[in-house]
Short mmCIF file of C-alpha atoms (C1' of nucleotides) in Angstrom, two decimals:
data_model
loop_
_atom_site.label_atom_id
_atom_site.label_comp_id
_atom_site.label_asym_id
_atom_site.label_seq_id
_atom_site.Cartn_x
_atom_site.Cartn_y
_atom_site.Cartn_z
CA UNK A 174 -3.57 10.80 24.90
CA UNK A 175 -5.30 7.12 25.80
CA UNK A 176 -7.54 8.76 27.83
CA UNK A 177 -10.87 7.41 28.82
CA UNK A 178 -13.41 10.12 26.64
CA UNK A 179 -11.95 7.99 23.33
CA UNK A 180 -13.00 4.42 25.01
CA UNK A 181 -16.30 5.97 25.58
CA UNK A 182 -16.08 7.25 22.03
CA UNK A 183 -15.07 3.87 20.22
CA UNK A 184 -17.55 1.81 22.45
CA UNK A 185 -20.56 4.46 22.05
CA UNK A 186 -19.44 4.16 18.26
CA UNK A 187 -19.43 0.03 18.33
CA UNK A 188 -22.86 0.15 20.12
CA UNK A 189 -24.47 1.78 17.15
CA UNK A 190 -23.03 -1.08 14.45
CA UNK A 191 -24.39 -3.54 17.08
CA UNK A 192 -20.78 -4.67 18.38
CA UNK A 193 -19.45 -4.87 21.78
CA UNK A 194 -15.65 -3.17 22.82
CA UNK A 195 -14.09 -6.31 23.49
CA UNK A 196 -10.53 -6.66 24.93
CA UNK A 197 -8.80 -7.17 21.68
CA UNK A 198 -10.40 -4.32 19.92
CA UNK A 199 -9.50 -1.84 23.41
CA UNK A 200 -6.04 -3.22 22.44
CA UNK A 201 -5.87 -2.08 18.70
CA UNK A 202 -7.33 1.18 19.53
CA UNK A 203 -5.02 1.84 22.77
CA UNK A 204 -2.25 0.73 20.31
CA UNK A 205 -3.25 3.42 17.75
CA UNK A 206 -3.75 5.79 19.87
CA UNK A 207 -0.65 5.58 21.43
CA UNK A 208 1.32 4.98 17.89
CA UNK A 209 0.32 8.74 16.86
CA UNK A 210 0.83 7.47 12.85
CA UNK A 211 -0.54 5.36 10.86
CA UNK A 212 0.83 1.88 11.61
CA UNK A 213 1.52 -1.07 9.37
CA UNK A 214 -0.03 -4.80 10.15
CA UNK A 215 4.11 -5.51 11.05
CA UNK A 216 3.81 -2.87 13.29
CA UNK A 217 0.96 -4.42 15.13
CA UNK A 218 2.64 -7.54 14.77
CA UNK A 219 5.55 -5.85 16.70
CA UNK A 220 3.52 -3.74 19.48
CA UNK A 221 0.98 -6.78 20.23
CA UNK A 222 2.40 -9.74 19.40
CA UNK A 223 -0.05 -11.88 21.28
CA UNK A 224 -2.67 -11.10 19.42
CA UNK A 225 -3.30 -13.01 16.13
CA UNK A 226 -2.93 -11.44 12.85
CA UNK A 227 -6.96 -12.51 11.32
CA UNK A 228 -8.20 -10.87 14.80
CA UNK A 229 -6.29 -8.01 14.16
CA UNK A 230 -7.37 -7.74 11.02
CA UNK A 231 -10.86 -8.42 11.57
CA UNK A 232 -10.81 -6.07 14.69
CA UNK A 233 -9.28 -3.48 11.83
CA UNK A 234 -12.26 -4.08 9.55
CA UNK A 235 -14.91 -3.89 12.43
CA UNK A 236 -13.70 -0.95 13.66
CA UNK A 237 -13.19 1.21 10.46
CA UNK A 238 -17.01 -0.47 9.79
CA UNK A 239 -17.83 1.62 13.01
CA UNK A 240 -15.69 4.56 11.40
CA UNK A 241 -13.66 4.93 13.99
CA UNK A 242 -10.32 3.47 12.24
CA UNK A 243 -9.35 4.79 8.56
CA UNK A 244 -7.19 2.44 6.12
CA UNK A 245 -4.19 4.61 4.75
CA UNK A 246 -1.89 4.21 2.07
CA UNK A 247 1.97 4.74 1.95
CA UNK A 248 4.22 4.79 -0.42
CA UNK A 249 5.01 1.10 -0.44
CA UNK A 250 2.13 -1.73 -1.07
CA UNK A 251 0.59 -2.29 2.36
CA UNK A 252 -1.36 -0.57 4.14
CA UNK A 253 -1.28 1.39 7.74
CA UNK A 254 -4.06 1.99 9.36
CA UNK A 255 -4.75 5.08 12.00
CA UNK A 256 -7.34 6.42 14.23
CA UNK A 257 -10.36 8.35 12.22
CA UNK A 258 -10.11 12.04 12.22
CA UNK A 259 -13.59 12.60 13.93
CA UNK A 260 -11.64 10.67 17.08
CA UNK A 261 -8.20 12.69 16.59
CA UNK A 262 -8.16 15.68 14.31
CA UNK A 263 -8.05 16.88 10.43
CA UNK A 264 -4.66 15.90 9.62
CA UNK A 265 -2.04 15.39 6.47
CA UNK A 266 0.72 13.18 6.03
CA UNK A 267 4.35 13.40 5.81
CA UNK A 268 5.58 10.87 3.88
CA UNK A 269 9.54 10.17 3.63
CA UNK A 270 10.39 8.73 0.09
CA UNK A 271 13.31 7.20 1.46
CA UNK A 272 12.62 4.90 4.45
CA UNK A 273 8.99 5.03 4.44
CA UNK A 274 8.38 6.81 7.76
CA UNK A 275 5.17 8.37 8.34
CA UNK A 276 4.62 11.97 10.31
CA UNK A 277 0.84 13.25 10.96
CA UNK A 278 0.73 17.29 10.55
CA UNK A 279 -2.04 19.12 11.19
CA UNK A 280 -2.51 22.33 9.11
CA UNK A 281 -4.08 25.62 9.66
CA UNK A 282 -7.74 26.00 9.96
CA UNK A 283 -7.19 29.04 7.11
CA UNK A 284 -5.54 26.64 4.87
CA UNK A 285 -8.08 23.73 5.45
CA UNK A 286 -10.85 26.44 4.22
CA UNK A 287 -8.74 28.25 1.50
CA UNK A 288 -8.44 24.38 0.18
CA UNK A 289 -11.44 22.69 0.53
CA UNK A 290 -13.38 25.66 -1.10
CA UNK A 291 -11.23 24.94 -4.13
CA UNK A 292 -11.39 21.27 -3.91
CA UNK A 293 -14.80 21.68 -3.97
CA UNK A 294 -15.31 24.15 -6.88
CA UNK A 295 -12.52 21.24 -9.13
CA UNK A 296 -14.82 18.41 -8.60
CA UNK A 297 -18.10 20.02 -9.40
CA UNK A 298 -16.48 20.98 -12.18
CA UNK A 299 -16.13 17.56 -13.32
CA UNK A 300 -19.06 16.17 -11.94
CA UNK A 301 -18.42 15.14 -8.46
CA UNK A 302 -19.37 15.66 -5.11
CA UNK A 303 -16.19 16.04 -2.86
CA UNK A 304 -16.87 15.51 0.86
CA UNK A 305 -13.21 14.94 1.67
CA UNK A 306 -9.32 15.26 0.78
CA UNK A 307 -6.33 13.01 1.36
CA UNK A 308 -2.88 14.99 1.40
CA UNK A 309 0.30 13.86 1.56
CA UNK A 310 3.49 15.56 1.80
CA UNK A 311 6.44 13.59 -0.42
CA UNK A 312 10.21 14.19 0.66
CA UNK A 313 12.88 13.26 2.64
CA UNK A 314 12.98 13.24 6.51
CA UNK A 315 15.63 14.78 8.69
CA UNK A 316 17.55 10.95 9.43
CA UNK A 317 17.82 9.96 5.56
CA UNK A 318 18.76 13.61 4.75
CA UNK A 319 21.62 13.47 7.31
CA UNK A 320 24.43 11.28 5.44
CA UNK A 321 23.90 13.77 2.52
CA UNK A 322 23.22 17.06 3.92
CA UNK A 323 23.95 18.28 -0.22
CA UNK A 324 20.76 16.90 -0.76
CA UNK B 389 -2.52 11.42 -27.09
CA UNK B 390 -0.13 8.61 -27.71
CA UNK B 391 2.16 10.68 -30.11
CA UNK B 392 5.99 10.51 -31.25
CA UNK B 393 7.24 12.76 -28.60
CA UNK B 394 5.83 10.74 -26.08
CA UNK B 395 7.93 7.08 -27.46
CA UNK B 396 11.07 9.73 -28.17
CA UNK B 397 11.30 11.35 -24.51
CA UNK B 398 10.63 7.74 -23.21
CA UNK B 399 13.20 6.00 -25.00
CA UNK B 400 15.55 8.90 -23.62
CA UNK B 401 14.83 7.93 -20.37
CA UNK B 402 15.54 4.64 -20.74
CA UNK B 403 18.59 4.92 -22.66
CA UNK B 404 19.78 7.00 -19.88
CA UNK B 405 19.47 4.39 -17.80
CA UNK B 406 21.19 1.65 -20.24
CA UNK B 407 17.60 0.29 -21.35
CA UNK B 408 16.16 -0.40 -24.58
CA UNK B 409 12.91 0.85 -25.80
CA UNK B 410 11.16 -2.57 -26.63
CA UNK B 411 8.05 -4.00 -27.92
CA UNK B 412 6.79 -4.89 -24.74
CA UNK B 413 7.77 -2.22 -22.99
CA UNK B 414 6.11 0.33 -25.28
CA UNK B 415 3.08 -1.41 -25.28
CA UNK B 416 3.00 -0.95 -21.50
CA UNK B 417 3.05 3.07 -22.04
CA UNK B 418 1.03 2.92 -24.82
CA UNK B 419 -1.49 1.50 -22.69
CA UNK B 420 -1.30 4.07 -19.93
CA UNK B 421 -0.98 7.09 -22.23
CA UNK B 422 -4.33 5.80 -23.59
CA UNK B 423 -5.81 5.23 -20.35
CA UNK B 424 -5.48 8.46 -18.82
CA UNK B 425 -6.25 7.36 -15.37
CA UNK B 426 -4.20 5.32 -13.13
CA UNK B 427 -4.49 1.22 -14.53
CA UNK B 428 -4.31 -1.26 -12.30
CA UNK B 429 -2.48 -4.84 -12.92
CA UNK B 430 -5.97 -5.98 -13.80
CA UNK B 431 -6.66 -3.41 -15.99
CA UNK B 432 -3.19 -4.43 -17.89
CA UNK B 433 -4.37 -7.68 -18.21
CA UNK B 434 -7.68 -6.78 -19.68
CA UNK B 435 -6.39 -4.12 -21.76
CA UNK B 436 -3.38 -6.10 -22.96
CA UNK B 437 -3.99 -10.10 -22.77
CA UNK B 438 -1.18 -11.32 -24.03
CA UNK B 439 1.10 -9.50 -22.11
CA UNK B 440 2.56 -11.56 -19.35
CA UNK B 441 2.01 -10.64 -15.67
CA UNK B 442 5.59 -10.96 -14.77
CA UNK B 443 6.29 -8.99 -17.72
CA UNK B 444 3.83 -6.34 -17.07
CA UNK B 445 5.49 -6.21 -13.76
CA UNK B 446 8.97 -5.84 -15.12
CA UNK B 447 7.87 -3.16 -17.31
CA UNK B 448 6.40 -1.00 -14.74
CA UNK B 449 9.58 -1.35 -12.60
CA UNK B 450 12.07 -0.25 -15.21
CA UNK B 451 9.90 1.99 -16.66
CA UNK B 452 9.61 3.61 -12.92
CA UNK B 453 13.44 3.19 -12.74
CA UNK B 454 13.47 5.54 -16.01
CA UNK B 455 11.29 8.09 -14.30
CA UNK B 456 8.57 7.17 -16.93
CA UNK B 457 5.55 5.64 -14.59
CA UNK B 458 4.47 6.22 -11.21
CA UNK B 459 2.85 4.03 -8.72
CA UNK B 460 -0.35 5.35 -7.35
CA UNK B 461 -2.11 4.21 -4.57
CA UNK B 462 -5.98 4.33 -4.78
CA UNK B 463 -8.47 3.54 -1.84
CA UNK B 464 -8.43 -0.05 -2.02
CA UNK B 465 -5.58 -2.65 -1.20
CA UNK B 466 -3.64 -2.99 -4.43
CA UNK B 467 -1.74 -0.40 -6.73
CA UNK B 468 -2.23 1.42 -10.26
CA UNK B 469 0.36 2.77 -12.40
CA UNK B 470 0.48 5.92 -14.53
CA UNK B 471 2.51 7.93 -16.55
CA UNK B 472 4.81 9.96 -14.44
CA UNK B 473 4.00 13.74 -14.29
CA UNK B 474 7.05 15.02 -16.07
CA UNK B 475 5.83 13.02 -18.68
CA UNK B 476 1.88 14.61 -18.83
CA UNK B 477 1.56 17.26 -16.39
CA UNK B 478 1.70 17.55 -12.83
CA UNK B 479 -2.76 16.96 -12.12
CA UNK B 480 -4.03 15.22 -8.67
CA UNK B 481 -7.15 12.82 -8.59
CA UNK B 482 -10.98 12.88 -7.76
CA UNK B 483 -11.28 9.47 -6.44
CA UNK B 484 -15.17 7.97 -6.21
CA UNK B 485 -15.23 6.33 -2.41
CA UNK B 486 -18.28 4.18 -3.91
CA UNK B 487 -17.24 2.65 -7.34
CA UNK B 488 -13.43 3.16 -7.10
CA UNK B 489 -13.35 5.46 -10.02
CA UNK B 490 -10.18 7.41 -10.58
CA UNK B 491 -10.57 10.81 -12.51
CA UNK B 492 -7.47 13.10 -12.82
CA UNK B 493 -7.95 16.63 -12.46
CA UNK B 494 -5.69 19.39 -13.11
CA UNK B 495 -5.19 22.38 -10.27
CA UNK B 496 -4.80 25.79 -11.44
CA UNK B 497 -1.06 27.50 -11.09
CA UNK B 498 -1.69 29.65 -8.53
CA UNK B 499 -3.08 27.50 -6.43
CA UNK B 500 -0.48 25.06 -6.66
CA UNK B 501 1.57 27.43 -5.98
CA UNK B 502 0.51 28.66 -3.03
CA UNK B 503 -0.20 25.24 -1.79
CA UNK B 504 3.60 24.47 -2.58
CA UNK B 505 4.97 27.48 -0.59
CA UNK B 506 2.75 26.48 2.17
CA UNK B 507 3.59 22.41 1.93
CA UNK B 508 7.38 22.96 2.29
CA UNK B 509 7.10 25.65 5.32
CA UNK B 510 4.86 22.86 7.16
CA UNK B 511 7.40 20.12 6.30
CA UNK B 512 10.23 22.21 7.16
CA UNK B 513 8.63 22.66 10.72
CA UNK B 514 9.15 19.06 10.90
CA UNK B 515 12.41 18.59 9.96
CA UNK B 516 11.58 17.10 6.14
CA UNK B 517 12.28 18.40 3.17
CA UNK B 518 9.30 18.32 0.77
CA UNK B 519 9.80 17.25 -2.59
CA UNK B 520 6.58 16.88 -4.27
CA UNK B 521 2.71 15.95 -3.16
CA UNK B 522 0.04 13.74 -3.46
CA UNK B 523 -4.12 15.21 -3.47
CA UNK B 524 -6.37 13.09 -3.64
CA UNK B 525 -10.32 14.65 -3.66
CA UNK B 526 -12.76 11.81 -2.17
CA UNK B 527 -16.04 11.96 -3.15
CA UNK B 528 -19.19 10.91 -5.48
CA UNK B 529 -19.13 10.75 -8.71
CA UNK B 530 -22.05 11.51 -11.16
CA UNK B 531 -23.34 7.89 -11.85
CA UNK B 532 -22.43 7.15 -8.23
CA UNK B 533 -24.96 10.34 -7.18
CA UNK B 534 -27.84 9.63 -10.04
CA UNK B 535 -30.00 7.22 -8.04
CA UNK B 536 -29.94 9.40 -4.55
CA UNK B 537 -29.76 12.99 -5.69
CA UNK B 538 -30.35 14.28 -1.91
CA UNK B 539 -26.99 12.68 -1.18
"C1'" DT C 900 -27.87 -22.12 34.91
"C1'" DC C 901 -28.99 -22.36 30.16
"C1'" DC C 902 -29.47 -20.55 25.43
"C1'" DG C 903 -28.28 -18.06 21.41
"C1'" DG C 904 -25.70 -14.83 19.22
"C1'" DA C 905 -21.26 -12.34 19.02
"C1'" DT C 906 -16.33 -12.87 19.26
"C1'" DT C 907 -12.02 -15.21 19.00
"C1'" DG C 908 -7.83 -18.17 17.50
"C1'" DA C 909 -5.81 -21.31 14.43
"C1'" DG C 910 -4.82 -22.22 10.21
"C1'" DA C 911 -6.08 -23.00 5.35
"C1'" DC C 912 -6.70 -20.30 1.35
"C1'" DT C 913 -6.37 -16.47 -2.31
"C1'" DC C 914 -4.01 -13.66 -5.16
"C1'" DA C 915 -0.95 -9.37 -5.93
"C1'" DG C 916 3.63 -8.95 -6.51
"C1'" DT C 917 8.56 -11.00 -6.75
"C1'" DC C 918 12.10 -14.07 -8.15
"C1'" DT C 919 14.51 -17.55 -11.03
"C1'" DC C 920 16.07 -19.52 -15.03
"C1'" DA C 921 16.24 -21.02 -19.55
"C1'" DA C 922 14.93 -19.36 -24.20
"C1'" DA C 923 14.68 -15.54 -27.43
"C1'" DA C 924 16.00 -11.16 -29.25
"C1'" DG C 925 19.35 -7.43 -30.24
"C1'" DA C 926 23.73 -5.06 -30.86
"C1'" DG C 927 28.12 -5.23 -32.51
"C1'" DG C 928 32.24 -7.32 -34.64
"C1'" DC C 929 34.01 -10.19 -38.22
"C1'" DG D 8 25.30 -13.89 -43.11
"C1'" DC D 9 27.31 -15.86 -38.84
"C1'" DC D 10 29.14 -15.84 -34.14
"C1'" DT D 11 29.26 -13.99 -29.40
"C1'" DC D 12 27.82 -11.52 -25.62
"C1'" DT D 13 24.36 -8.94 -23.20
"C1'" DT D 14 19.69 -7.68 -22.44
"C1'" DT D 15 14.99 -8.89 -22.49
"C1'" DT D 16 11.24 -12.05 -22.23
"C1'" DG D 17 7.88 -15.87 -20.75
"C1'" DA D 18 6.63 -19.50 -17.77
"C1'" DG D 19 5.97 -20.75 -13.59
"C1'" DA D 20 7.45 -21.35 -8.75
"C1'" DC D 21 7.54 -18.70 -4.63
"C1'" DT D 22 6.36 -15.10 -0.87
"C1'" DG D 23 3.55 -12.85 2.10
"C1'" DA D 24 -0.42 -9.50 2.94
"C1'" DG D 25 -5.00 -10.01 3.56
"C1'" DT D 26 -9.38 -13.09 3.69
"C1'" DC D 27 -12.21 -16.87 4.94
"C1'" DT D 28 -13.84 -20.88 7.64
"C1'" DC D 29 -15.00 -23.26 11.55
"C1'" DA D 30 -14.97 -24.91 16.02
"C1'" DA D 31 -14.21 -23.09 20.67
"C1'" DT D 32 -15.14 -19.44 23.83
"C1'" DC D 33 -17.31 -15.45 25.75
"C1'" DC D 34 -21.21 -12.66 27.17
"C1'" DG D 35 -25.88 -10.80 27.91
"C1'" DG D 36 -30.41 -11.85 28.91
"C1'" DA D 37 -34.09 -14.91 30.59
#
DNA sequence: TCCGGATTGAGACTCAGTCTCAAAAGAGGC
DNA sequence: GCCTCTTTTGAGACTGAGTCTCAATCCGGA
């Protein structure tokens, strides 16, 4: 998954916003690479705890700058922050109501097209120009469900 | 808009949860129902000055407690509030990536539909059980387009 | 090796959002 | 109307995510 095609990616990516692929931003892209959802500045906090919270954050901001990170929101009031889609893949979230977990899912490609022709027909319709979506799936996953299976 | 009904069913709601229906508190959906897009906490304050912050705040939580207001979450760091879909109808958002702009839009039956019956398969293949979603369309919007029409 | 610009760490700062507590407002009984 | 008890409200202190500043460090090129 941390595999070195997605360094050459990120740095290739960096080069062309005039930054360099430094050690600390190698670790916050290993570290969402390897996290597979979108992860929360505690969760940094957690999985690098050397490094300091206004480099991560600045490392954050540099690298969406280079489009290679995307800022998501939850359900609660921070925000996580995953690798951009043109590095992984098209993807949707599932987001658990109860405990705040986060799942990627990717959907099918007939889907995808069946939606975004629609999405696309809704906004001209009021004047916009849609060149993306954000979908998120709201419920309850399988570990809060489990006390009440009734649920 | 901001009819009878609306105070009535909301008043309901709160009385089911062993609230009154105050001043304050119906100022805060007053507010939103004129609005019609997702307000922010700044937005409260401009739109009702003399409304206390902490108030405001309170509001929004019990009036969320009632099942009245929603929290939204737009594409930069802090929330917006609007009146829960039970309340209007159920409508997802065009959201303007270059002036913030919120817009709501509302999808046509069948497709929500068939997005619906497709949502809960994918989040059943995952082990969640879906209870509702989020759309959010990310684009341009009209004024945002104007001065670059070959965007 | 030296220079200049990019990057980093430490910590102060900002401000959205929460919490506390005393004052005010309501509901109900007399 | 008056008293009592509970809920609501306003003011402001507090918390913590996220930003900003600045001096120290790193790195590429000459």
């Amino acid at each position: 998954m941390v595999n070195d095609s997605l360094h050459g990616l990120v740095e290739q990516r960096l080069r062309q916003v005039c930054q360099r692929y430094t050690n600390g931003r190698r670790e916050v892209v290993e570290l969402l690479a390897r996290a597979g959802y979108p992860v929360s500045i505690g969760d940094i906090a957690e999985l690098a705890p050397r490094l300091p919270r206004s480099s991560a954050y600045r490392h954050l901001v540099n690298l969406q700058q280079a489009g290679v990170v995307r800022r998501v929101s939850g359900n609660d009031e921070f925000s996580r922050f995953e690798l951009a889609e043109e590095i992984t893949e098209h993807h949707h979230h599932l987001v658990c109501t109860h405990c705040g977990k986060v799942i990627d899912v990717t959907p099918t490609k007939a889907f995808e097209e069946a939606m975004n022709k629609y999405l696309a027909s809704l906004a001209a319709s009021h004047g916009f120009a849609s060149d993306d979506h954000r979908l998120d799936i709201l419920g309850s996953c399988s570990t809060c469900r489990a006390p009440q299976p009734q649920l």
